[in-house]
Amino acid sequence: MMDDTSTELSMNPGRAAESAVSGQCRPDDGLAEKSPRVMVVTYGCQMNVFDSRRMIQVLGHAGYVETDDPAAADVIIFNTCSVRDRPEKKVLGSLSRLLPLKEIKPVLFGVAGCVAQQHGQALLDRVPYLDFVIGPDNIADLPDVVTRAASGRRTSSATWMDPRSYDFIPLDADVEAGPVAFLTIIKGCDNFCSYCMVPYVRGREVSKPAGLVLDEVGSLVKAGISEVTLLGQNVNSWGRGLEGNPTFPDLLEAVSAVPGLKRLRFVTSHPADASDRLLDLFGRLPNLAEYLHLPMQSGSDDVLARMGRRYTFAEYFNRIERVRAACPDVALSTDIIVGFPGETAADFESTMDAVRRCQFDLMFSFKYSPRPGTAAASWKDDVPEAEKAARLAALQAMQDGITKSRMQRFLGRVEEVLVEGPSRDSRKDGALQIMGRTRTNYIVNFTVPGGRVPSPGELVDVRIERILAHCLKGVVPG
Ligand code: SAH
Ligand code: SF4
Ligand code: F3S
């Protein structure tokens, strides 16, 4: 986890994840011994996870093999997030810790993603041991950039592509690892919420045409993927600017009908654009999993207005009531920012009340951090750090209780679980533990006493027997 202010890892685009992408490209086996190796470390949201796979894919075409061992890597790329201040600093810290590698062998260091887009050439000027910088719109150039860097020409490729001619990199389905895959369907963001960097580092919205999305989902399923999560900073805007102005619910219905697709998810939805038609699809499309991430940000109408969110709390709550009416068991998660400029104690109390009323399954919460170039950065960051921390702690403590009570509903129930693989603490207590997720996106660790061990991607019915802090425990009934 990249930011210690978030409560848990799940489906949040702003979630702080740090992971080495594994299992793509060509296998890192003996046959590939002479091939150059690339390691990609991913921070930030699922769109960055998707982009990391695309980087490995394009370098795979240029003969690279993926590794998760820095000592074996010829190229190390940090795919970065700049949504808050802390992750940005952490990336440079992590890179400098790898510096001794350069004394042993000619390894290239690259920074990709949102920090790369934000700083471009300035990052190369500032960090002498950095060999290249590559923005999210320039992934197709990566092999050239790496070749240039290898010949000593430090390169920054972080230019914007014209939205009218933006081309998505066609997906090689076989570079996806495991039974679940992310698929970006819209890039950029046009909302310009007053605190947010994303529109500045990801550019204007461009929707991937429906035909491409359907082809990609089809080839993912053929390659063995069971679950696809459609990604965008605001998936609800999908379709604007495409021929015939299709809408996101149109796309969801079409994707849901792809033969063999066991589960479908999407993230993130902007509450102001979450139409009745979209919310009513929950419980109606059989493979649309019952999980919705709907970032609220604040419960105070004044703060919401200054954030530029385009809804009041009452309007937000109406969305929640609508989706719960369509599908009572739906799991809901949200994002909250505390300590936004001008947030009074009363505003914060409104957020506490709102979170209490909404009864989210999961919350990701953050202390406001001013981001250069955004509208809010020119306002006084007037909530003292200690007060931000106290508000965050109070909010998280309350949500922990709500999450705990929301989880109780699963006790004794039989849930459909999509198997992801062996559980992390497998065999700790002697029995093989399998890890998977419910349709509501809760992690379940379970055993299969005496039965056939299910493979990744299979759906199994699991009886939930225990509720732990962040996951469920269960057993496949005999
Ligand atoms: N597109 C998503 C959010 C993407 S960023 C949406 O509109 O909901 C993920 C989360 O990071 C945001 O929901 C917000 O809660 C948080 N965030 C964004 N900018 C921030 C900032 N400047 N300070 C603190 N948190 C921020
Ligand atoms: Fe940022 Fe707002 Fe766009 Fe989300 S909708 S990415 S918070 S500008
Ligand atoms: Fe972070 Fe960029 Fe995603 S700023 S949240 S990695 S779009």
Short mmCIF file of C-alpha atoms and ligand atoms in Angstrom, two decimals:
data_model
loop_
_atom_site.label_atom_id
_atom_site.label_comp_id
_atom_site.label_asym_id
_atom_site.label_seq_id
_atom_site.Cartn_x
_atom_site.Cartn_y
_atom_site.Cartn_z
CA MET A 1 0.00 0.00 0.00
CA MET A 2 1.49 3.31 -0.99
CA ASP A 3 -0.38 5.68 1.24
CA ASP A 4 -0.95 4.85 4.86
CA THR A 5 -4.09 6.97 4.97
CA SER A 6 -6.19 4.56 2.97
CA THR A 7 -8.05 1.95 4.95
CA GLU A 8 -7.81 -1.09 2.74
CA LEU A 9 -6.93 -2.21 -0.73
CA SER A 10 -9.78 -2.86 -3.04
CA MET A 11 -11.23 -1.45 -6.23
CA ASN A 12 -10.28 2.14 -5.76
CA PRO A 13 -8.63 3.98 -8.66
CA GLY A 14 -6.83 6.16 -6.16
CA ARG A 15 -5.88 3.26 -4.07
CA ALA A 16 -2.29 3.07 -3.18
CA ALA A 17 -0.81 -0.09 -4.48
CA GLU A 18 2.78 -1.00 -5.07
CA SER A 19 3.38 -4.21 -6.88
CA ALA A 20 5.69 -5.75 -9.41
CA VAL A 21 3.68 -6.90 -12.40
CA SER A 22 4.24 -10.57 -12.85
CA GLY A 23 3.52 -13.34 -15.26
CA GLN A 24 3.39 -11.48 -18.55
CA CYS A 25 5.56 -11.24 -21.63
CA ARG A 26 7.37 -14.40 -22.35
CA PRO A 27 8.13 -16.75 -19.49
CA ASP A 28 11.32 -16.00 -17.64
CA ASP A 29 12.70 -19.50 -18.15
CA GLY A 30 15.92 -21.06 -19.39
CA LEU A 31 14.98 -20.60 -23.06
CA ALA A 32 14.84 -16.88 -22.54
CA GLU A 33 18.16 -16.74 -20.73
CA LYS A 34 19.82 -14.37 -23.19
CA SER A 35 16.87 -12.03 -23.56
CA PRO A 36 17.01 -8.64 -21.85
CA ARG A 37 14.84 -8.38 -18.76
CA VAL A 38 12.42 -5.70 -17.62
CA MET A 39 10.91 -5.11 -14.22
CA VAL A 40 7.91 -2.82 -13.77
CA VAL A 41 6.91 -1.60 -10.32
CA THR A 42 3.37 -0.26 -10.21
CA TYR A 43 2.00 2.46 -7.95
CA GLY A 44 -1.41 4.06 -8.08
CA CYS A 45 -4.72 3.00 -9.53
CA GLN A 46 -5.87 0.06 -11.64
CA MET A 47 -5.34 2.13 -14.77
CA ASN A 48 -1.65 2.08 -13.92
CA VAL A 49 -1.80 -1.68 -13.40
CA PHE A 50 -3.29 -1.91 -16.89
CA ASP A 51 -0.62 0.41 -18.32
CA SER A 52 2.14 -1.64 -16.68
CA ARG A 53 0.87 -4.66 -18.56
CA ARG A 54 0.87 -2.67 -21.79
CA MET A 55 4.49 -1.63 -21.18
CA ILE A 56 5.48 -5.23 -20.63
CA GLN A 57 3.52 -6.16 -23.75
CA VAL A 58 5.25 -3.64 -26.05
CA LEU A 59 8.67 -4.50 -24.63
CA GLY A 60 7.78 -8.19 -25.01
CA HIS A 61 7.38 -7.56 -28.75
CA ALA A 62 10.88 -6.06 -28.70
CA GLY A 63 12.32 -9.25 -27.15
CA TYR A 64 12.17 -8.39 -23.45
CA VAL A 65 11.31 -10.89 -20.76
CA GLU A 66 9.65 -9.80 -17.54
CA THR A 67 11.28 -10.28 -14.16
CA ASP A 68 10.42 -9.30 -10.60
CA ASP A 69 14.04 -9.46 -9.47
CA PRO A 70 15.79 -6.07 -9.64
CA ALA A 71 19.20 -7.76 -9.65
CA ALA A 72 18.26 -9.62 -12.86
CA ALA A 73 16.69 -6.61 -14.61
CA ASP A 74 18.27 -4.67 -17.48
CA VAL A 75 15.47 -2.09 -17.34
CA ILE A 76 13.56 -1.04 -14.20
CA ILE A 77 10.47 1.09 -14.67
CA PHE A 78 8.50 2.77 -11.89
CA ASN A 79 4.95 3.39 -13.03
CA THR A 80 3.88 6.26 -10.82
CA CYS A 81 0.87 8.08 -9.36
CA SER A 82 0.67 11.77 -8.52
CA VAL A 83 -2.82 11.97 -7.06
CA ARG A 84 -1.36 12.83 -3.67
CA ASP A 85 1.97 14.22 -2.61
CA ARG A 86 3.36 11.30 -0.62
CA PRO A 87 3.41 8.66 -3.40
CA GLU A 88 5.37 10.99 -5.63
CA LYS A 89 8.11 11.38 -3.02
CA LYS A 90 8.16 7.68 -2.30
CA VAL A 91 8.93 6.76 -5.90
CA LEU A 92 12.11 8.81 -5.98
CA GLY A 93 13.13 7.29 -2.63
CA SER A 94 12.57 3.75 -3.94
CA LEU A 95 14.55 4.48 -7.12
CA SER A 96 17.52 5.89 -5.23
CA ARG A 97 17.65 2.75 -3.08
CA LEU A 98 18.23 0.73 -6.26
CA LEU A 99 21.13 2.96 -7.25
CA PRO A 100 23.88 0.52 -6.13
CA LEU A 101 22.73 -1.78 -8.97
CA LYS A 102 24.12 0.71 -11.45
CA GLU A 103 27.60 0.12 -10.06
CA ILE A 104 27.34 -3.58 -10.83
CA LYS A 105 25.82 -3.52 -14.33
CA PRO A 106 24.40 -1.15 -16.96
CA VAL A 107 20.78 -1.15 -15.77
CA LEU A 108 18.41 1.53 -17.08
CA PHE A 109 15.99 3.37 -14.75
CA GLY A 110 12.73 4.78 -16.11
CA VAL A 111 9.80 6.66 -14.61
CA ALA A 112 6.41 6.19 -16.27
CA GLY A 113 2.84 7.14 -15.40
CA CYS A 114 1.38 10.27 -13.91
CA VAL A 115 4.52 11.66 -12.24
CA ALA A 116 6.32 11.23 -15.57
CA GLN A 117 3.58 13.12 -17.38
CA GLN A 118 3.52 15.82 -14.73
CA HIS A 119 7.25 16.59 -14.79
CA GLY A 120 8.54 15.23 -18.11
CA GLN A 121 12.00 16.53 -19.00
CA ALA A 122 12.25 18.36 -15.64
CA LEU A 123 12.42 14.98 -13.93
CA LEU A 124 15.38 13.95 -16.11
CA ASP A 125 17.06 17.28 -15.34
CA ARG A 126 16.50 16.82 -11.61
CA VAL A 127 17.41 13.14 -11.21
CA PRO A 128 20.81 12.45 -12.79
CA TYR A 129 20.59 8.66 -12.51
CA LEU A 130 17.27 8.49 -14.36
CA ASP A 131 17.61 7.25 -17.95
CA PHE A 132 14.13 7.87 -19.34
CA VAL A 133 10.73 9.31 -18.62
CA ILE A 134 7.62 8.08 -20.42
CA GLY A 135 4.05 9.39 -20.13
CA PRO A 136 0.85 7.31 -20.25
CA ASP A 137 0.06 8.47 -23.81
CA ASN A 138 3.48 7.39 -25.10
CA ILE A 139 3.67 3.72 -24.13
CA ALA A 140 3.88 2.66 -27.78
CA ASP A 141 7.22 4.57 -27.97
CA LEU A 142 8.73 2.63 -25.06
CA PRO A 143 10.97 0.29 -27.10
CA ASP A 144 12.49 3.28 -28.96
CA VAL A 145 12.92 5.25 -25.76
CA VAL A 146 14.69 2.31 -24.10
CA THR A 147 16.94 1.79 -27.15
CA ARG A 148 17.88 5.47 -27.12
CA ALA A 149 18.55 5.40 -23.38
CA ALA A 150 20.71 2.28 -23.81
CA SER A 151 22.88 4.20 -26.24
CA GLY A 152 23.34 6.98 -23.72
CA ARG A 153 20.62 9.35 -24.96
CA ARG A 154 18.48 10.11 -21.90
CA THR A 155 14.99 10.66 -23.22
CA SER A 156 11.70 12.14 -22.08
CA SER A 157 8.62 11.06 -24.02
CA ALA A 158 5.63 12.62 -22.30
CA THR A 159 3.71 14.41 -25.02
CA TRP A 160 -0.08 14.52 -25.28
CA MET A 161 -1.76 12.72 -28.06
CA ASP A 162 -4.54 14.62 -29.77
CA PRO A 163 -7.82 13.14 -28.41
CA ARG A 164 -9.14 12.99 -31.99
CA SER A 165 -6.34 10.70 -33.08
CA TYR A 166 -5.70 8.87 -29.82
CA ASP A 167 -5.03 5.20 -30.44
CA PHE A 168 -5.40 2.57 -27.74
CA ILE A 169 -2.66 -0.08 -27.82
CA PRO A 170 -4.29 -3.31 -28.99
CA LEU A 171 -4.33 -5.84 -26.19
CA ASP A 172 -2.41 -9.12 -26.32
CA ALA A 173 -4.80 -11.20 -24.23
CA ASP A 174 -2.11 -13.74 -23.42
CA VAL A 175 -0.03 -11.22 -21.45
CA GLU A 176 -2.67 -11.14 -18.73
CA ALA A 177 -1.84 -13.20 -15.67
CA GLY A 178 -4.34 -15.03 -13.50
CA PRO A 179 -8.09 -15.34 -13.95
CA VAL A 180 -9.01 -11.65 -13.60
CA ALA A 181 -8.11 -8.75 -15.90
CA PHE A 182 -8.43 -4.98 -16.02
CA LEU A 183 -9.41 -3.27 -19.25
CA THR A 184 -9.26 0.49 -19.74
CA ILE A 185 -12.30 1.66 -21.73
CA ILE A 186 -11.90 5.41 -21.37
CA LYS A 187 -8.77 7.42 -20.74
CA GLY A 188 -8.44 10.86 -19.17
CA CYS A 189 -10.94 12.95 -17.27
CA ASP A 190 -12.84 16.13 -18.12
CA ASN A 191 -14.32 16.79 -14.68
CA PHE A 192 -11.60 18.99 -13.17
CA CYS A 193 -12.66 18.49 -9.54
CA SER A 194 -10.90 21.36 -7.80
CA TYR A 195 -8.45 19.19 -5.82
CA CYS A 196 -7.52 16.67 -8.49
CA MET A 197 -4.43 16.20 -10.64
CA VAL A 198 -5.85 13.50 -12.87
CA PRO A 199 -7.15 15.75 -15.69
CA TYR A 200 -3.68 17.37 -15.85
CA VAL A 201 -1.73 14.12 -15.98
CA ARG A 202 -4.14 11.95 -17.97
CA GLY A 203 -5.52 14.54 -20.38
CA ARG A 204 -8.94 14.76 -21.96
CA GLU A 205 -11.42 11.92 -22.03
CA VAL A 206 -11.18 9.53 -24.97
CA SER A 207 -13.50 6.50 -25.16
CA LYS A 208 -12.36 3.21 -26.61
CA PRO A 209 -14.81 2.24 -29.38
CA ALA A 210 -17.31 -0.48 -28.39
CA GLY A 211 -16.12 -2.85 -31.12
CA LEU A 212 -12.58 -2.77 -29.73
CA VAL A 213 -13.78 -3.28 -26.15
CA LEU A 214 -15.91 -6.25 -27.19
CA ASP A 215 -13.08 -7.80 -29.22
CA GLU A 216 -10.71 -7.39 -26.28
CA VAL A 217 -13.12 -8.86 -23.76
CA GLY A 218 -13.75 -11.74 -26.18
CA SER A 219 -10.06 -12.46 -26.58
CA LEU A 220 -9.45 -12.19 -22.82
CA VAL A 221 -12.17 -14.78 -22.22
CA LYS A 222 -10.68 -17.03 -24.94
CA ALA A 223 -7.29 -16.71 -23.23
CA GLY A 224 -8.86 -18.03 -20.01
CA ILE A 225 -9.84 -14.86 -18.16
CA SER A 226 -12.99 -15.28 -16.04
CA GLU A 227 -13.53 -11.76 -14.74
CA VAL A 228 -13.02 -8.40 -16.43
CA THR A 229 -13.07 -5.00 -14.72
CA LEU A 230 -13.76 -2.11 -17.08
CA LEU A 231 -11.66 0.89 -16.08
CA GLY A 232 -11.85 4.64 -16.35
CA GLN A 233 -11.61 7.66 -14.06
CA ASN A 234 -15.26 8.14 -14.87
CA VAL A 235 -16.58 5.15 -16.79
CA ASN A 236 -20.03 6.74 -16.86
CA SER A 237 -18.76 9.26 -19.41
CA TRP A 238 -17.89 6.45 -21.80
CA GLY A 239 -19.32 6.96 -25.27
CA ARG A 240 -19.19 10.75 -25.47
CA GLY A 241 -17.60 11.64 -28.78
CA LEU A 242 -18.05 8.19 -30.27
CA GLU A 243 -20.21 7.72 -33.31
CA GLY A 244 -23.90 7.49 -32.36
CA ASN A 245 -23.15 8.66 -28.79
CA PRO A 246 -23.52 5.26 -27.14
CA THR A 247 -23.77 5.23 -23.34
CA PHE A 248 -21.99 3.25 -20.67
CA PRO A 249 -25.07 1.14 -19.83
CA ASP A 250 -25.22 0.19 -23.56
CA LEU A 251 -21.63 -0.99 -23.34
CA LEU A 252 -22.18 -2.87 -20.08
CA GLU A 253 -25.10 -4.77 -21.57
CA ALA A 254 -23.04 -5.70 -24.63
CA VAL A 255 -19.96 -6.75 -22.63
CA SER A 256 -22.10 -8.74 -20.23
CA ALA A 257 -23.35 -10.80 -23.17
CA VAL A 258 -19.84 -11.88 -24.27
CA PRO A 259 -20.05 -15.70 -24.18
CA GLY A 260 -18.03 -17.25 -21.37
CA LEU A 261 -17.52 -14.08 -19.32
CA LYS A 262 -18.20 -15.20 -15.76
CA ARG A 263 -17.97 -11.85 -14.00
CA LEU A 264 -17.98 -8.21 -14.94
CA ARG A 265 -17.04 -5.21 -12.80
CA PHE A 266 -16.38 -1.54 -13.46
CA VAL A 267 -14.65 1.30 -11.67
CA THR A 268 -14.94 4.32 -11.13
CA SER A 269 -18.30 6.00 -11.46
CA HIS A 270 -18.89 9.69 -10.88
CA PRO A 271 -22.09 10.00 -8.78
CA ALA A 272 -23.40 12.90 -10.89
CA ASP A 273 -23.28 10.70 -13.99
CA ALA A 274 -24.58 7.48 -12.41
CA SER A 275 -27.91 7.24 -14.23
CA ASP A 276 -30.96 5.28 -13.09
CA ARG A 277 -30.45 3.04 -16.07
CA LEU A 278 -26.90 2.20 -14.97
CA LEU A 279 -27.84 1.54 -11.34
CA ASP A 280 -30.81 -0.60 -12.36
CA LEU A 281 -28.48 -2.99 -14.21
CA PHE A 282 -27.29 -4.33 -10.84
CA GLY A 283 -29.25 -7.46 -10.13
CA ARG A 284 -30.39 -7.59 -13.77
CA LEU A 285 -27.23 -8.52 -15.69
CA PRO A 286 -26.42 -12.00 -14.39
CA ASN A 287 -22.62 -11.64 -14.53
CA LEU A 288 -22.45 -8.02 -13.31
CA ALA A 289 -21.00 -8.46 -9.83
CA GLU A 290 -22.80 -6.67 -7.00
CA TYR A 291 -20.14 -4.12 -6.13
CA LEU A 292 -20.17 -0.40 -6.79
CA HIS A 293 -17.47 2.13 -5.97
CA LEU A 294 -19.13 5.53 -5.77
CA PRO A 295 -16.77 8.19 -4.42
CA MET A 296 -18.63 10.68 -2.20
CA GLN A 297 -15.61 12.80 -1.12
CA SER A 298 -17.55 14.77 1.54
CA GLY A 299 -20.93 14.88 3.24
CA SER A 300 -21.01 18.68 3.37
CA ASP A 301 -22.80 20.44 0.53
CA ASP A 302 -20.55 23.50 0.89
CA VAL A 303 -17.42 21.39 0.58
CA LEU A 304 -18.89 19.37 -2.30
CA ALA A 305 -19.65 22.61 -4.13
CA ARG A 306 -16.11 23.90 -3.66
CA MET A 307 -14.77 20.53 -4.77
CA GLY A 308 -16.75 20.97 -7.99
CA ARG A 309 -18.43 17.59 -7.60
CA ARG A 310 -21.78 18.58 -9.19
CA TYR A 311 -23.99 16.90 -6.54
CA THR A 312 -25.30 17.52 -3.04
CA PHE A 313 -25.28 14.87 -0.34
CA ALA A 314 -29.05 14.39 -0.83
CA GLU A 315 -28.47 13.68 -4.53
CA TYR A 316 -25.63 11.31 -3.67
CA PHE A 317 -27.78 9.49 -1.13
CA ASN A 318 -30.53 9.16 -3.71
CA ARG A 319 -28.08 7.26 -5.96
CA ILE A 320 -27.30 4.89 -3.08
CA GLU A 321 -30.97 4.31 -2.37
CA ARG A 322 -31.61 3.65 -6.04
CA VAL A 323 -28.90 1.00 -6.39
CA ARG A 324 -29.92 -0.64 -3.11
CA ALA A 325 -33.52 -0.75 -4.31
CA ALA A 326 -32.39 -2.42 -7.54
CA CYS A 327 -30.11 -4.83 -5.72
CA PRO A 328 -30.39 -4.95 -1.93
CA ASP A 329 -27.21 -6.98 -1.39
CA VAL A 330 -24.93 -4.68 -3.43
CA ALA A 331 -21.65 -3.83 -1.70
CA LEU A 332 -20.79 -0.13 -1.80
CA SER A 333 -17.46 1.57 -1.32
CA THR A 334 -16.47 5.20 -1.38
CA ASP A 335 -13.62 7.71 -1.24
CA ILE A 336 -13.52 10.54 1.30
CA ILE A 337 -11.16 13.49 1.57
CA VAL A 338 -10.83 15.14 4.99
CA GLY A 339 -9.33 18.55 5.66
CA PHE A 340 -10.26 20.11 2.33
CA PRO A 341 -9.60 23.91 2.34
CA GLY A 342 -12.26 25.59 4.47
CA GLU A 343 -13.62 22.32 5.91
CA THR A 344 -15.06 23.37 9.29
CA ALA A 345 -15.72 21.09 12.25
CA ALA A 346 -19.41 21.24 11.26
CA ASP A 347 -18.57 20.23 7.66
CA PHE A 348 -16.62 17.29 9.00
CA GLU A 349 -19.54 16.30 11.23
CA SER A 350 -21.72 16.30 8.09
CA THR A 351 -19.27 13.84 6.55
CA MET A 352 -19.42 11.65 9.66
CA ASP A 353 -23.23 11.72 9.56
CA ALA A 354 -23.27 10.98 5.83
CA VAL A 355 -20.93 8.00 6.20
CA ARG A 356 -23.06 6.72 9.09
CA ARG A 357 -26.20 6.99 6.94
CA CYS A 358 -24.69 5.39 3.85
CA GLN A 359 -23.35 2.28 5.64
CA PHE A 360 -20.60 1.60 3.11
CA ASP A 361 -18.96 -1.79 2.99
CA LEU A 362 -15.60 -0.15 2.48
CA MET A 363 -14.12 3.33 2.54
CA PHE A 364 -10.88 4.78 1.21
CA SER A 365 -10.07 7.98 3.03
CA PHE A 366 -7.37 10.55 2.54
CA LYS A 367 -6.04 13.73 4.08
CA TYR A 368 -6.33 16.53 1.56
CA SER A 369 -3.03 17.22 -0.13
CA PRO A 370 -2.70 20.32 -2.34
CA ARG A 371 -1.66 19.44 -5.89
CA PRO A 372 0.14 21.93 -8.09
CA GLY A 373 -1.91 23.55 -10.82
CA THR A 374 -5.31 22.52 -9.43
CA ALA A 375 -7.89 25.15 -8.47
CA ALA A 376 -7.82 24.23 -4.78
CA ALA A 377 -4.05 24.60 -4.62
CA SER A 378 -4.53 28.37 -4.79
CA TRP A 379 -6.79 28.29 -1.71
CA LYS A 380 -5.41 28.33 1.80
CA ASP A 381 -4.70 24.79 3.04
CA ASP A 382 -6.14 25.92 6.36
CA VAL A 383 -6.97 22.73 8.23
CA PRO A 384 -3.89 22.04 10.38
CA GLU A 385 -2.14 18.73 9.76
CA ALA A 386 -2.92 17.47 13.29
CA GLU A 387 -6.60 18.27 12.77
CA LYS A 388 -6.61 16.45 9.41
CA ALA A 389 -5.05 13.42 11.10
CA ALA A 390 -7.58 13.52 13.95
CA ARG A 391 -10.52 13.77 11.51
CA LEU A 392 -9.16 10.93 9.43
CA ALA A 393 -8.67 8.73 12.50
CA ALA A 394 -12.21 9.42 13.76
CA LEU A 395 -13.71 8.69 10.35
CA GLN A 396 -11.74 5.50 9.88
CA ALA A 397 -12.56 4.25 13.38
CA MET A 398 -16.26 4.75 12.68
CA GLN A 399 -16.04 3.06 9.27
CA ASP A 400 -14.14 0.09 10.75
CA GLY A 401 -17.19 -0.55 12.94
CA ILE A 402 -19.56 -0.18 9.98
CA THR A 403 -17.47 -2.52 7.82
CA LYS A 404 -17.46 -5.08 10.62
CA SER A 405 -21.21 -4.95 10.98
CA ARG A 406 -21.77 -5.04 7.18
CA MET A 407 -19.64 -8.18 6.98
CA GLN A 408 -21.81 -10.00 9.52
CA ARG A 409 -24.50 -10.51 6.89
CA PHE A 410 -22.34 -13.15 5.24
CA LEU A 411 -22.07 -15.42 8.28
CA GLY A 412 -23.60 -18.82 7.49
CA ARG A 413 -24.43 -17.82 3.90
CA VAL A 414 -23.28 -19.76 0.84
CA GLU A 415 -21.49 -17.35 -1.50
CA GLU A 416 -20.36 -17.72 -5.10
CA VAL A 417 -16.57 -17.28 -5.01
CA LEU A 418 -14.32 -16.79 -8.02
CA VAL A 419 -11.08 -18.64 -7.26
CA GLU A 420 -7.89 -16.58 -7.70
CA GLY A 421 -5.30 -19.06 -6.35
CA PRO A 422 -3.78 -20.42 -3.17
CA SER A 423 -4.26 -18.17 -0.18
CA ARG A 424 -1.27 -16.26 1.17
CA ASP A 425 -1.32 -18.15 4.45
CA SER A 426 -1.98 -21.43 2.72
CA ARG A 427 -0.93 -24.50 4.69
CA LYS A 428 -0.07 -22.39 7.75
CA ASP A 429 -2.49 -24.47 9.75
CA GLY A 430 -1.97 -27.64 7.74
CA ALA A 431 -4.95 -27.37 5.38
CA LEU A 432 -4.69 -26.03 1.83
CA GLN A 433 -6.39 -22.62 1.76
CA ILE A 434 -7.74 -21.14 -1.44
CA MET A 435 -8.31 -17.45 -2.00
CA GLY A 436 -11.11 -15.93 -4.03
CA ARG A 437 -13.65 -13.12 -4.03
CA THR A 438 -17.37 -12.94 -3.55
CA ARG A 439 -19.49 -11.15 -6.13
CA THR A 440 -19.56 -8.33 -3.58
CA ASN A 441 -15.74 -8.18 -3.81
CA TYR A 442 -14.94 -9.50 -0.35
CA ILE A 443 -11.86 -11.70 -0.09
CA VAL A 444 -12.64 -15.24 1.06
CA ASN A 445 -10.04 -17.76 2.23
CA PHE A 446 -11.50 -21.23 2.22
CA THR A 447 -10.76 -24.93 2.42
CA VAL A 448 -12.08 -27.86 0.41
CA PRO A 449 -12.07 -30.76 2.86
CA GLY A 450 -11.58 -33.98 0.92
CA GLY A 451 -12.79 -32.48 -2.37
CA ARG A 452 -11.14 -31.58 -5.69
CA VAL A 453 -9.08 -28.41 -5.40
CA PRO A 454 -10.69 -25.81 -7.70
CA SER A 455 -8.54 -24.05 -10.30
CA PRO A 456 -8.07 -20.28 -10.64
CA GLY A 457 -11.03 -18.82 -12.52
CA GLU A 458 -13.55 -21.39 -11.34
CA LEU A 459 -16.72 -20.37 -9.52
CA VAL A 460 -17.35 -22.35 -6.34
CA ASP A 461 -19.99 -22.15 -3.65
CA VAL A 462 -18.41 -21.50 -0.27
CA ARG A 463 -20.15 -21.52 3.09
CA ILE A 464 -18.94 -18.56 5.16
CA GLU A 465 -18.01 -19.66 8.66
CA ARG A 466 -15.96 -16.81 10.12
CA ILE A 467 -15.70 -13.08 9.70
CA LEU A 468 -12.19 -11.65 10.14
CA ALA A 469 -11.14 -7.99 10.08
CA HIS A 470 -10.61 -7.76 6.33
CA CYS A 471 -11.72 -11.07 4.90
CA LEU A 472 -14.16 -13.94 5.20
CA LYS A 473 -13.27 -17.54 5.99
CA GLY A 474 -15.23 -20.45 4.66
CA VAL A 475 -15.43 -24.01 3.52
CA VAL A 476 -16.77 -25.77 0.44
CA PRO A 477 -19.66 -27.82 1.82
CA GLY A 478 -19.04 -31.58 1.37
N1 SAH B 1 -12.05 9.39 -10.66
C1 SAH B 1 -12.27 9.10 -9.32
C2 SAH B 1 -11.14 9.44 -8.40
C3 SAH B 1 -9.75 9.24 -8.80
S1 SAH B 1 -8.54 9.75 -7.67
C4 SAH B 1 -13.50 9.88 -8.87
O1 SAH B 1 -13.86 10.86 -9.42
O2 SAH B 1 -14.06 9.51 -7.89
C5 SAH B 1 -8.89 8.68 -6.31
C6 SAH B 1 -9.22 9.38 -5.03
O3 SAH B 1 -8.10 10.09 -4.55
C7 SAH B 1 -10.31 10.42 -5.13
O4 SAH B 1 -11.58 9.87 -5.14
C8 SAH B 1 -10.05 11.27 -3.91
O5 SAH B 1 -10.74 10.77 -2.79
C9 SAH B 1 -8.55 11.12 -3.70
N2 SAH B 1 -7.85 12.36 -4.05
C10 SAH B 1 -7.75 12.92 -5.26
N3 SAH B 1 -7.06 14.08 -5.19
C11 SAH B 1 -6.72 14.24 -3.89
C12 SAH B 1 -6.01 15.24 -3.18
N4 SAH B 1 -5.52 16.31 -3.79
N5 SAH B 1 -5.85 15.08 -1.85
C13 SAH B 1 -6.34 13.99 -1.21
N6 SAH B 1 -7.02 13.01 -1.84
C14 SAH B 1 -7.22 13.14 -3.16
FE1 SF4 B 2 -10.27 13.56 -10.40
FE2 SF4 B 2 -12.76 14.38 -10.33
FE3 SF4 B 2 -11.78 13.30 -12.56
FE4 SF4 B 2 -12.21 11.79 -10.44
S1 SF4 B 2 -13.76 12.87 -11.64
S2 SF4 B 2 -10.40 11.79 -11.73
S3 SF4 B 2 -11.72 13.14 -8.74
S4 SF4 B 2 -11.15 15.24 -11.64
FE1 F3S B 3 -2.78 8.10 -9.66
FE2 F3S B 3 -2.61 8.61 -12.19
FE3 F3S B 3 -4.29 6.76 -11.32
S1 F3S B 3 -2.55 10.12 -10.60
S2 F3S B 3 -4.87 7.56 -9.34
S3 F3S B 3 -2.10 6.67 -11.21
S4 F3S B 3 -4.61 8.15 -13.03
#
